[in-house]
PDB file of C-alpha atoms in Angstrom:
ATOM      1  CA  UNK A 117      15.981 -25.052 -88.383  1.00  0.00           C
ATOM      2  CA  UNK A 118      17.659 -28.396 -89.022  1.00  0.00           C
ATOM      3  CA  UNK A 119      20.856 -28.156 -91.064  1.00  0.00           C
ATOM      4  CA  UNK A 120      20.581 -29.724 -94.535  1.00  0.00           C
ATOM      5  CA  UNK A 121      23.210 -30.169 -97.222  1.00  0.00           C
ATOM      6  CA  UNK A 122      22.697 -27.870-100.251  1.00  0.00           C
ATOM      7  CA  UNK A 123      23.430 -30.708-102.696  1.00  0.00           C
ATOM      8  CA  UNK A 124      20.770 -32.931-101.142  1.00  0.00           C
ATOM      9  CA  UNK A 125      18.247 -30.100-101.335  1.00  0.00           C
ATOM     10  CA  UNK A 126      19.073 -29.364-104.970  1.00  0.00           C
ATOM     11  CA  UNK A 127      18.814 -33.028-105.925  1.00  0.00           C
ATOM     12  CA  UNK A 128      15.434 -33.204-104.165  1.00  0.00           C
ATOM     13  CA  UNK A 129      14.238 -30.095-106.000  1.00  0.00           C
ATOM     14  CA  UNK A 130      15.411 -31.268-109.431  1.00  0.00           C
ATOM     15  CA  UNK A 131      13.983 -34.731-108.839  1.00  0.00           C
ATOM     16  CA  UNK A 132      10.560 -33.418-107.899  1.00  0.00           C
ATOM     17  CA  UNK A 133      10.097 -30.614-110.406  1.00  0.00           C
ATOM     18  CA  UNK A 134      12.601 -30.827-113.264  1.00  0.00           C
ATOM     19  CA  UNK A 135      13.257 -34.497-113.994  1.00  0.00           C
ATOM     20  CA  UNK A 136       9.962 -35.033-115.825  1.00  0.00           C
ATOM     21  CA  UNK A 137      10.014 -31.651-117.576  1.00  0.00           C
ATOM     22  CA  UNK A 138      12.718 -32.461-120.119  1.00  0.00           C
ATOM     23  CA  UNK A 139      15.575 -29.986-120.585  1.00  0.00           C
ATOM     24  CA  UNK A 140      13.987 -27.194-118.579  1.00  0.00           C
ATOM     25  CA  UNK A 141      16.467 -24.377-117.847  1.00  0.00           C
ATOM     26  CA  UNK A 142      16.089 -22.717-114.444  1.00  0.00           C
ATOM     27  CA  UNK A 143      17.357 -19.322-113.418  1.00  0.00           C
ATOM     28  CA  UNK A 144      19.928 -19.315-110.636  1.00  0.00           C
ATOM     29  CA  UNK A 145      17.699 -16.914-108.726  1.00  0.00           C
ATOM     30  CA  UNK A 146      14.939 -19.576-108.548  1.00  0.00           C
ATOM     31  CA  UNK A 147      17.262 -22.155-107.023  1.00  0.00           C
ATOM     32  CA  UNK A 148      18.719 -19.619-104.604  1.00  0.00           C
ATOM     33  CA  UNK A 149      15.257 -18.531-103.461  1.00  0.00           C
ATOM     34  CA  UNK A 150      14.059 -22.087-102.828  1.00  0.00           C
ATOM     35  CA  UNK A 151      17.166 -23.027-100.845  1.00  0.00           C
ATOM     36  CA  UNK A 152      17.103 -19.794 -98.865  1.00  0.00           C
ATOM     37  CA  UNK A 153      13.673 -20.887 -97.654  1.00  0.00           C
ATOM     38  CA  UNK A 154      15.321 -24.143 -96.536  1.00  0.00           C
ATOM     39  CA  UNK A 155      17.959 -22.291 -94.534  1.00  0.00           C
ATOM     40  CA  UNK A 156      20.835 -22.252 -97.051  1.00  0.00           C
ATOM     41  CA  UNK A 157      22.581 -18.963 -97.772  1.00  0.00           C
ATOM     42  CA  UNK A 158      23.014 -17.878-101.390  1.00  0.00           C
ATOM     43  CA  UNK A 159      26.842 -18.270-101.467  1.00  0.00           C
ATOM     44  CA  UNK A 160      26.524 -21.910-100.363  1.00  0.00           C
ATOM     45  CA  UNK A 161      23.942 -22.576-103.076  1.00  0.00           C
ATOM     46  CA  UNK A 162      26.133 -20.974-105.763  1.00  0.00           C
ATOM     47  CA  UNK A 163      29.176 -23.006-104.640  1.00  0.00           C
ATOM     48  CA  UNK A 164      27.144 -26.230-104.708  1.00  0.00           C
ATOM     49  CA  UNK A 165      25.803 -25.446-108.181  1.00  0.00           C
ATOM     50  CA  UNK A 166      29.393 -24.938-109.359  1.00  0.00           C
ATOM     51  CA  UNK A 167      30.381 -28.340-107.978  1.00  0.00           C
ATOM     52  CA  UNK A 168      27.361 -30.017-109.591  1.00  0.00           C
ATOM     53  CA  UNK A 169      28.329 -28.481-112.945  1.00  0.00           C
ATOM     54  CA  UNK A 170      31.877 -29.829-112.599  1.00  0.00           C
ATOM     55  CA  UNK A 171      30.469 -33.233-111.649  1.00  0.00           C
ATOM     56  CA  UNK A 172      28.330 -33.227-114.823  1.00  0.00           C
ATOM     57  CA  UNK A 173      24.948 -33.382-113.053  1.00  0.00           C
ATOM     58  CA  UNK A 174      23.791 -30.021-114.407  1.00  0.00           C
ATOM     59  CA  UNK A 175      24.955 -27.660-117.154  1.00  0.00           C
ATOM     60  CA  UNK A 176      25.219 -23.876-117.035  1.00  0.00           C
ATOM     61  CA  UNK A 177      24.715 -21.168-119.623  1.00  0.00           C
ATOM     62  CA  UNK A 178      24.329 -17.402-119.659  1.00  0.00           C
ATOM     63  CA  UNK A 179      21.462 -15.687-121.450  1.00  0.00           C
ATOM     64  CA  UNK A 180      21.842 -11.956-121.229  1.00  0.00           C
ATOM     65  CA  UNK A 181      22.129 -11.140-117.547  1.00  0.00           C
ATOM     66  CA  UNK A 182      20.643 -14.448-116.422  1.00  0.00           C
ATOM     67  CA  UNK A 183      22.547 -17.628-115.498  1.00  0.00           C
ATOM     68  CA  UNK A 184      20.533 -20.757-116.270  1.00  0.00           C
ATOM     69  CA  UNK A 185      21.030 -24.325-115.094  1.00  0.00           C
ATOM     70  CA  UNK A 186      19.750 -27.446-116.877  1.00  0.00           C
ATOM     71  CA  UNK A 187      19.689 -31.051-115.720  1.00  0.00           C
ATOM     72  CA  UNK A 188      22.083 -33.183-117.809  1.00  0.00           C
ATOM     73  CA  UNK A 189      21.532 -36.725-119.030  1.00  0.00           C
ATOM     74  CA  UNK A 190      23.868 -37.982-116.293  1.00  0.00           C
ATOM     75  CA  UNK A 191      21.993 -35.969-113.685  1.00  0.00           C
ATOM     76  CA  UNK A 192      18.708 -37.362-114.979  1.00  0.00           C
ATOM     77  CA  UNK A 193      20.057 -40.923-114.760  1.00  0.00           C
ATOM     78  CA  UNK A 194      21.123 -40.399-111.148  1.00  0.00           C
ATOM     79  CA  UNK A 195      17.729 -38.995-110.197  1.00  0.00           C
ATOM     80  CA  UNK A 196      15.740 -41.651-112.041  1.00  0.00           C
ATOM     81  CA  UNK A 197      17.671 -44.318-110.157  1.00  0.00           C
ATOM     82  CA  UNK A 198      16.453 -42.746-106.901  1.00  0.00           C
ATOM     83  CA  UNK A 199      12.874 -42.003-107.977  1.00  0.00           C
ATOM     84  CA  UNK A 200      11.576 -45.567-107.693  1.00  0.00           C
ATOM     85  CA  UNK A 201      12.525 -45.776-104.049  1.00  0.00           C
ATOM     86  CA  UNK A 202      11.601 -42.174-103.195  1.00  0.00           C
ATOM     87  CA  UNK A 203       8.034 -42.683-104.437  1.00  0.00           C
ATOM     88  CA  UNK A 204       7.709 -46.445-104.025  1.00  0.00           C
ATOM     89  CA  UNK A 205       5.380 -48.360-101.711  1.00  0.00           C
ATOM     90  CA  UNK A 206       8.058 -50.457 -99.967  1.00  0.00           C
ATOM     91  CA  UNK A 207      11.151 -48.272 -99.574  1.00  0.00           C
ATOM     92  CA  UNK A 208      12.471 -50.135 -96.531  1.00  0.00           C
ATOM     93  CA  UNK A 209      12.057 -53.724 -97.717  1.00  0.00           C
ATOM     94  CA  UNK A 210      14.746 -55.671 -99.618  1.00  0.00           C
ATOM     95  CA  UNK A 211      14.175 -56.797-103.198  1.00  0.00           C
ATOM     96  CA  UNK A 212      14.239 -60.570-103.162  1.00  0.00           C
ATOM     97  CA  UNK A 213      15.933 -62.877-100.703  1.00  0.00           C
ATOM     98  CA  UNK A 214      19.501 -63.628 -99.742  1.00  0.00           C
ATOM     99  CA  UNK A 215      22.404 -61.213 -99.982  1.00  0.00           C
ATOM    100  CA  UNK A 216      24.381 -59.442-102.707  1.00  0.00           C
ATOM    101  CA  UNK A 217      28.150 -59.275-102.263  1.00  0.00           C
ATOM    102  CA  UNK A 218      30.500 -56.916-104.108  1.00  0.00           C
ATOM    103  CA  UNK A 219      34.210 -56.302-104.281  1.00  0.00           C
ATOM    104  CA  UNK A 220      35.789 -53.645-106.477  1.00  0.00           C
ATOM    105  CA  UNK A 221      39.172 -52.406-107.630  1.00  0.00           C
ATOM    106  CA  UNK A 222      39.587 -48.748-108.544  1.00  0.00           C
ATOM    107  CA  UNK A 223      43.081 -47.173-108.747  1.00  0.00           C
ATOM    108  CA  UNK A 224      44.011 -45.009-105.779  1.00  0.00           C
ATOM    109  CA  UNK A 225      44.594 -42.013-108.056  1.00  0.00           C
ATOM    110  CA  UNK A 226      40.899 -42.087-109.098  1.00  0.00           C
ATOM    111  CA  UNK A 227      39.595 -40.966-105.732  1.00  0.00           C
ATOM    112  CA  UNK A 228      36.588 -39.142-107.134  1.00  0.00           C
ATOM    113  CA  UNK A 229      35.477 -42.283-108.956  1.00  0.00           C
ATOM    114  CA  UNK A 230      36.006 -44.360-105.800  1.00  0.00           C
ATOM    115  CA  UNK A 231      33.835 -41.905-103.868  1.00  0.00           C
ATOM    116  CA  UNK A 232      31.093 -42.019-106.503  1.00  0.00           C
ATOM    117  CA  UNK A 233      31.160 -45.820-106.508  1.00  0.00           C
ATOM    118  CA  UNK A 234      30.959 -46.036-102.717  1.00  0.00           C
ATOM    119  CA  UNK A 235      28.113 -43.530-102.727  1.00  0.00           C
ATOM    120  CA  UNK A 236      26.199 -45.546-105.338  1.00  0.00           C
ATOM    121  CA  UNK A 237      26.694 -48.745-103.349  1.00  0.00           C
ATOM    122  CA  UNK A 238      25.578 -47.087-100.120  1.00  0.00           C
ATOM    123  CA  UNK A 239      22.392 -45.858-101.786  1.00  0.00           C
ATOM    124  CA  UNK A 240      21.658 -49.458-102.860  1.00  0.00           C
ATOM    125  CA  UNK A 241      21.979 -50.650 -99.261  1.00  0.00           C
ATOM    126  CA  UNK A 242      25.579 -51.895 -99.290  1.00  0.00           C
ATOM    127  CA  UNK A 243      27.923 -51.608 -96.333  1.00  0.00           C
ATOM    128  CA  UNK A 244      31.542 -52.753 -95.996  1.00  0.00           C
ATOM    129  CA  UNK A 245      31.707 -56.026 -94.081  1.00  0.00           C
ATOM    130  CA  UNK A 246      35.422 -56.866 -94.034  1.00  0.00           C
ATOM    131  CA  UNK A 247      38.542 -56.842 -96.219  1.00  0.00           C
ATOM    132  CA  UNK A 248      36.981 -54.938 -99.133  1.00  0.00           C
ATOM    133  CA  UNK A 249      33.805 -57.050 -99.178  1.00  0.00           C
ATOM    134  CA  UNK A 250      30.547 -55.077 -99.381  1.00  0.00           C
ATOM    135  CA  UNK A 251      27.225 -56.627 -98.398  1.00  0.00           C
ATOM    136  CA  UNK A 252      23.609 -55.682 -99.215  1.00  0.00           C
ATOM    137  CA  UNK A 253      20.310 -57.394 -98.403  1.00  0.00           C
ATOM    138  CA  UNK A 254      18.292 -58.967-101.215  1.00  0.00           C
ATOM    139  CA  UNK A 255      18.968 -59.123-104.938  1.00  0.00           C
ATOM    140  CA  UNK A 256      20.406 -55.777-105.990  1.00  0.00           C
ATOM    141  CA  UNK A 257      20.115 -54.769-109.654  1.00  0.00           C
ATOM    142  CA  UNK A 258      23.759 -53.775-109.760  1.00  0.00           C
ATOM    143  CA  UNK A 259      23.859 -53.166-113.512  1.00  0.00           C
ATOM    144  CA  UNK A 260      21.183 -50.478-113.284  1.00  0.00           C
ATOM    145  CA  UNK A 261      22.586 -49.056-110.063  1.00  0.00           C
ATOM    146  CA  UNK A 262      26.035 -48.526-111.555  1.00  0.00           C
ATOM    147  CA  UNK A 263      24.910 -47.501-115.047  1.00  0.00           C
ATOM    148  CA  UNK A 264      25.913 -43.818-114.555  1.00  0.00           C
ATOM    149  CA  UNK A 265      29.457 -45.008-113.668  1.00  0.00           C
ATOM    150  CA  UNK A 266      29.995 -47.621-116.369  1.00  0.00           C
ATOM    151  CA  UNK A 267      31.819 -45.330-118.780  1.00  0.00           C
ATOM    152  CA  UNK A 268      34.349 -44.388-116.095  1.00  0.00           C
ATOM    153  CA  UNK A 269      34.918 -47.739-114.385  1.00  0.00           C
ATOM    154  CA  UNK A 270      37.994 -49.733-115.457  1.00  0.00           C
ATOM    155  CA  UNK A 271      37.332 -53.119-117.118  1.00  0.00           C
ATOM    156  CA  UNK A 272      36.559 -55.878-114.604  1.00  0.00           C
ATOM    157  CA  UNK A 273      36.565 -53.371-111.753  1.00  0.00           C
ATOM    158  CA  UNK A 274      33.515 -54.962-110.118  1.00  0.00           C
ATOM    159  CA  UNK A 275      33.040 -58.534-108.923  1.00  0.00           C
ATOM    160  CA  UNK A 276      29.570 -59.388-107.601  1.00  0.00           C
ATOM    161  CA  UNK A 277      27.711 -62.431-106.279  1.00  0.00           C
ATOM    162  CA  UNK A 278      24.281 -63.319-104.966  1.00  0.00           C
ATOM    163  CA  UNK A 279      24.362 -65.670-101.998  1.00  0.00           C
ATOM    164  CA  UNK A 280      22.287 -67.377 -99.317  1.00  0.00           C
ATOM    165  CA  UNK A 281      23.448 -67.833 -95.738  1.00  0.00           C
ATOM    166  CA  UNK A 282      24.319 -71.371 -94.688  1.00  0.00           C
ATOM    167  CA  UNK A 283      22.675 -73.136 -91.751  1.00  0.00           C
ATOM    168  CA  UNK A 284      24.725 -72.851 -88.597  1.00  0.00           C
ATOM    169  CA  UNK A 285      26.316 -69.516 -89.523  1.00  0.00           C
ATOM    170  CA  UNK A 286      24.476 -66.688 -87.812  1.00  0.00           C
ATOM    171  CA  UNK A 287      23.802 -63.891 -90.285  1.00  0.00           C
ATOM    172  CA  UNK A 288      22.692 -61.597 -87.459  1.00  0.00           C
ATOM    173  CA  UNK A 289      26.303 -61.192 -86.351  1.00  0.00           C
ATOM    174  CA  UNK A 290      27.344 -60.081 -89.830  1.00  0.00           C
ATOM    175  CA  UNK A 291      24.406 -57.688 -90.060  1.00  0.00           C
ATOM    176  CA  UNK A 292      25.389 -55.966 -86.846  1.00  0.00           C
ATOM    177  CA  UNK A 293      29.026 -55.889 -87.891  1.00  0.00           C
ATOM    178  CA  UNK A 294      28.171 -54.123 -91.162  1.00  0.00           C
ATOM    179  CA  UNK A 295      25.388 -51.801 -89.995  1.00  0.00           C
ATOM    180  CA  UNK A 296      24.778 -49.710 -86.890  1.00  0.00           C
ATOM    181  CA  UNK A 297      21.163 -50.703 -86.217  1.00  0.00           C
ATOM    182  CA  UNK A 298      20.745 -48.211 -83.377  1.00  0.00           C
ATOM    183  CA  UNK A 299      21.884 -45.350 -85.605  1.00  0.00           C
ATOM    184  CA  UNK A 300      19.411 -46.371 -88.323  1.00  0.00           C
ATOM    185  CA  UNK A 301      16.619 -46.392 -85.741  1.00  0.00           C
ATOM    186  CA  UNK A 302      17.666 -42.924 -84.559  1.00  0.00           C
ATOM    187  CA  UNK A 303      17.514 -41.640 -88.144  1.00  0.00           C
ATOM    188  CA  UNK A 304      13.917 -42.857 -88.415  1.00  0.00           C
ATOM    189  CA  UNK A 305      12.922 -41.357 -85.082  1.00  0.00           C
ATOM    190  CA  UNK A 306      14.511 -38.026 -85.997  1.00  0.00           C
ATOM    191  CA  UNK A 307      12.605 -37.939 -89.297  1.00  0.00           C
ATOM    192  CA  UNK A 308       9.332 -38.769 -87.566  1.00  0.00           C
ATOM    193  CA  UNK A 309       9.852 -36.127 -84.893  1.00  0.00           C
ATOM    194  CA  UNK A 310      10.817 -33.451 -87.432  1.00  0.00           C
ATOM    195  CA  UNK A 311       7.978 -33.996 -89.895  1.00  0.00           C
ATOM    196  CA  UNK A 312       5.255 -34.739 -87.364  1.00  0.00           C
ATOM    197  CA  UNK A 313       5.729 -31.166 -86.140  1.00  0.00           C
ATOM    198  CA  UNK A 314       3.746 -28.579 -88.196  1.00  0.00           C
ATOM    199  CA  UNK A 315       6.365 -25.987 -87.281  1.00  0.00           C
ATOM    200  CA  UNK A 316       8.867 -27.657 -89.629  1.00  0.00           C
ATOM    201  CA  UNK A 317       6.928 -26.658 -92.751  1.00  0.00           C
ATOM    202  CA  UNK A 318       6.067 -23.268 -91.278  1.00  0.00           C
ATOM    203  CA  UNK A 319       9.764 -22.469 -90.813  1.00  0.00           C
ATOM    204  CA  UNK A 320      10.343 -22.718 -94.551  1.00  0.00           C
ATOM    205  CA  UNK A 321       7.906 -19.952 -95.377  1.00  0.00           C
ATOM    206  CA  UNK A 322       6.777 -21.496 -98.680  1.00  0.00           C
ATOM    207  CA  UNK A 323       5.373 -24.888 -99.592  1.00  0.00           C
ATOM    208  CA  UNK A 324       8.027 -25.289-102.299  1.00  0.00           C
ATOM    209  CA  UNK A 325      10.916 -24.883 -99.857  1.00  0.00           C
ATOM    210  CA  UNK A 326       9.171 -27.095 -97.294  1.00  0.00           C
ATOM    211  CA  UNK A 327       8.596 -29.825 -99.875  1.00  0.00           C
ATOM    212  CA  UNK A 328      12.247 -29.620-100.926  1.00  0.00           C
ATOM    213  CA  UNK A 329      13.280 -30.021 -97.283  1.00  0.00           C
ATOM    214  CA  UNK A 330      10.926 -32.983 -96.814  1.00  0.00           C
ATOM    215  CA  UNK A 331      12.201 -34.868 -99.863  1.00  0.00           C
ATOM    216  CA  UNK A 332      15.832 -34.079 -98.961  1.00  0.00           C
ATOM    217  CA  UNK A 333      15.285 -35.515 -95.477  1.00  0.00           C
ATOM    218  CA  UNK A 334      13.565 -38.545 -97.007  1.00  0.00           C
ATOM    219  CA  UNK A 335      16.538 -39.092 -99.334  1.00  0.00           C
ATOM    220  CA  UNK A 336      18.844 -38.918 -96.316  1.00  0.00           C
ATOM    221  CA  UNK A 337      16.730 -41.474 -94.471  1.00  0.00           C
ATOM    222  CA  UNK A 338      16.640 -43.798 -97.486  1.00  0.00           C
ATOM    223  CA  UNK A 339      20.410 -43.589 -97.700  1.00  0.00           C
ATOM    224  CA  UNK A 340      20.726 -44.417 -93.999  1.00  0.00           C
ATOM    225  CA  UNK A 341      18.331 -47.401 -94.074  1.00  0.00           C
ATOM    226  CA  UNK A 342      19.735 -50.314 -96.144  1.00  0.00           C
ATOM    227  CA  UNK A 343      16.399 -52.209 -96.296  1.00  0.00           C
ATOM    228  CA  UNK A 344      17.439 -54.989 -93.943  1.00  0.00           C
ATOM    229  CA  UNK A 345      14.962 -57.861 -93.523  1.00  0.00           C
ATOM    230  CA  UNK A 346      12.639 -57.192 -90.605  1.00  0.00           C
ATOM    231  CA  UNK A 347      13.682 -60.503 -89.053  1.00  0.00           C
ATOM    232  CA  UNK A 348      16.772 -58.647 -87.829  1.00  0.00           C
ATOM    233  CA  UNK A 349      14.756 -55.779 -86.303  1.00  0.00           C
ATOM    234  CA  UNK A 350      12.726 -55.390 -83.130  1.00  0.00           C
ATOM    235  CA  UNK A 351       8.921 -55.469 -83.251  1.00  0.00           C
ATOM    236  CA  UNK A 352       8.717 -51.690 -82.776  1.00  0.00           C
ATOM    237  CA  UNK A 353      10.932 -50.874 -85.776  1.00  0.00           C
ATOM    238  CA  UNK A 354       9.800 -47.342 -86.847  1.00  0.00           C
ATOM    239  CA  UNK A 355      10.118 -47.634 -90.650  1.00  0.00           C
ATOM    240  CA  UNK A 356       6.369 -47.950 -91.282  1.00  0.00           C
ATOM    241  CA  UNK A 357       5.689 -44.837 -89.205  1.00  0.00           C
ATOM    242  CA  UNK A 358       8.319 -42.935 -91.203  1.00  0.00           C
ATOM    243  CA  UNK A 359       6.527 -43.992 -94.389  1.00  0.00           C
ATOM    244  CA  UNK A 360       3.183 -42.687 -93.082  1.00  0.00           C
ATOM    245  CA  UNK A 361       4.663 -39.384 -91.935  1.00  0.00           C
ATOM    246  CA  UNK A 362       6.437 -38.828 -95.252  1.00  0.00           C
ATOM    247  CA  UNK A 363       3.368 -39.402 -97.392  1.00  0.00           C
ATOM    248  CA  UNK A 364       1.158 -37.273 -95.169  1.00  0.00           C
ATOM    249  CA  UNK A 365       3.589 -34.380 -95.519  1.00  0.00           C
ATOM    250  CA  UNK A 366       4.047 -34.962 -99.230  1.00  0.00           C
ATOM    251  CA  UNK A 367       0.348 -34.764 -99.965  1.00  0.00           C
ATOM    252  CA  UNK A 368      -0.130 -31.665 -97.848  1.00  0.00           C
ATOM    253  CA  UNK A 369       2.595 -29.834 -99.777  1.00  0.00           C
ATOM    254  CA  UNK A 370       2.208 -31.228-103.294  1.00  0.00           C
ATOM    255  CA  UNK A 371      -0.313 -28.881-104.899  1.00  0.00           C
ATOM    256  CA  UNK A 372       0.868 -25.544-103.421  1.00  0.00           C
ATOM    257  CA  UNK A 373       4.500 -26.467-104.159  1.00  0.00           C
ATOM    258  CA  UNK A 374       3.666 -27.330-107.785  1.00  0.00           C
ATOM    259  CA  UNK A 375       1.841 -24.008-108.196  1.00  0.00           C
ATOM    260  CA  UNK A 376       4.760 -22.047-106.753  1.00  0.00           C
ATOM    261  CA  UNK A 377       7.250 -23.850-108.967  1.00  0.00           C
ATOM    262  CA  UNK A 378       5.174 -23.088-112.065  1.00  0.00           C
ATOM    263  CA  UNK A 379       5.113 -19.404-111.150  1.00  0.00           C
ATOM    264  CA  UNK A 380       8.855 -19.196-110.462  1.00  0.00           C
ATOM    265  CA  UNK A 381       9.905 -21.244-113.493  1.00  0.00           C
ATOM    266  CA  UNK A 382       7.408 -19.682-115.893  1.00  0.00           C
ATOM    267  CA  UNK A 383       5.798 -22.976-116.896  1.00  0.00           C
ATOM    268  CA  UNK A 384       2.218 -24.196-116.942  1.00  0.00           C
ATOM    269  CA  UNK A 385       1.029 -25.546-113.593  1.00  0.00           C
ATOM    270  CA  UNK A 386       0.751 -29.295-113.469  1.00  0.00           C
ATOM    271  CA  UNK A 387      -1.518 -31.314-111.252  1.00  0.00           C
ATOM    272  CA  UNK A 388      -0.150 -33.208-108.284  1.00  0.00           C
ATOM    273  CA  UNK A 389       1.520 -36.441-109.370  1.00  0.00           C
ATOM    274  CA  UNK A 390       2.526 -38.035-106.101  1.00  0.00           C
ATOM    275  CA  UNK A 391      -0.188 -40.641-105.725  1.00  0.00           C
ATOM    276  CA  UNK A 392       0.309 -42.229-102.374  1.00  0.00           C
ATOM    277  CA  UNK A 393       1.151 -45.926-102.702  1.00  0.00           C
ATOM    278  CA  UNK A 394      -0.463 -48.458-100.441  1.00  0.00           C
ATOM    279  CA  UNK A 395       1.047 -48.631 -97.004  1.00  0.00           C
ATOM    280  CA  UNK A 396       3.403 -51.522 -96.349  1.00  0.00           C
ATOM    281  CA  UNK A 397       1.776 -54.625 -94.929  1.00  0.00           C
ATOM    282  CA  UNK A 398       2.197 -54.878 -91.149  1.00  0.00           C
ATOM    283  CA  UNK A 399       5.190 -57.025 -90.304  1.00  0.00           C
ATOM    284  CA  UNK A 400       4.697 -60.112 -88.147  1.00  0.00           C
ATOM    285  CA  UNK A 401       6.054 -60.026 -84.637  1.00  0.00           C
ATOM    286  CA  UNK A 402       9.458 -61.441 -83.857  1.00  0.00           C
ATOM    287  CA  UNK A 403       7.780 -64.356 -82.107  1.00  0.00           C
ATOM    288  CA  UNK A 404       5.688 -65.104 -85.186  1.00  0.00           C
ATOM    289  CA  UNK A 405       8.751 -64.926 -87.430  1.00  0.00           C
ATOM    290  CA  UNK A 406      10.541 -67.488 -85.299  1.00  0.00           C
ATOM    291  CA  UNK A 407       7.694 -70.008 -85.584  1.00  0.00           C
TER     292      UNK A 407
END
């Protein structure tokens, strides 16, 4: 079974089943059982839950002999920021044209904040270009993206611009300097290979664990793919196939996973909510784009 990070699995699980349920407390045993089905041992799940509590993403309380975890407002904000892209119809296309540029200043002694900021920028498609300058395709809604960090960021810590490339200055060179295109392609091909194989879901044992694995892998792929304009990609770029594979797997698992969650969490079953968006429009060939 493919190795997956416990935090990514827990975020996938909370995003799918808890985010829209309000302050729903979940027993630790439920989370441990779901992640065990995804190949994560109980001690690793407990350690990750502890770290997520310290980070403020979830809260913990004891009721009798049970330990319960609840999604916090900060955790909800982080997950809602990801939901649009996780369930959206065009997850690999930039929003708008041009490029968004960012520089930031965070004191060296605030390493955790620096890590959180870099992680947020990476999720939005940014990559370091040179000398502290980060670059992302399109028009990034930076205010919304960094909302969970605003209370912790020093005043004037972020400087941001939206720009267009100038004629005569090849943007392709900058794109390949900032991003490893071959690695992004490999991430897509790995996702397609994994989730085109029925054995992947069968390994999990339950639809709920399999769905958690699928969404966690999708989150990892979304983080790896910065939504570069297709003009910089080859004609056989595999993003559209990844989209098809993801939504096929999601629909196959949605109803049984929802039923299993309801039984484990002691809540009323809810109908499947993951309506498949329209597939992305086929991209023109490289030759057509050059005309």
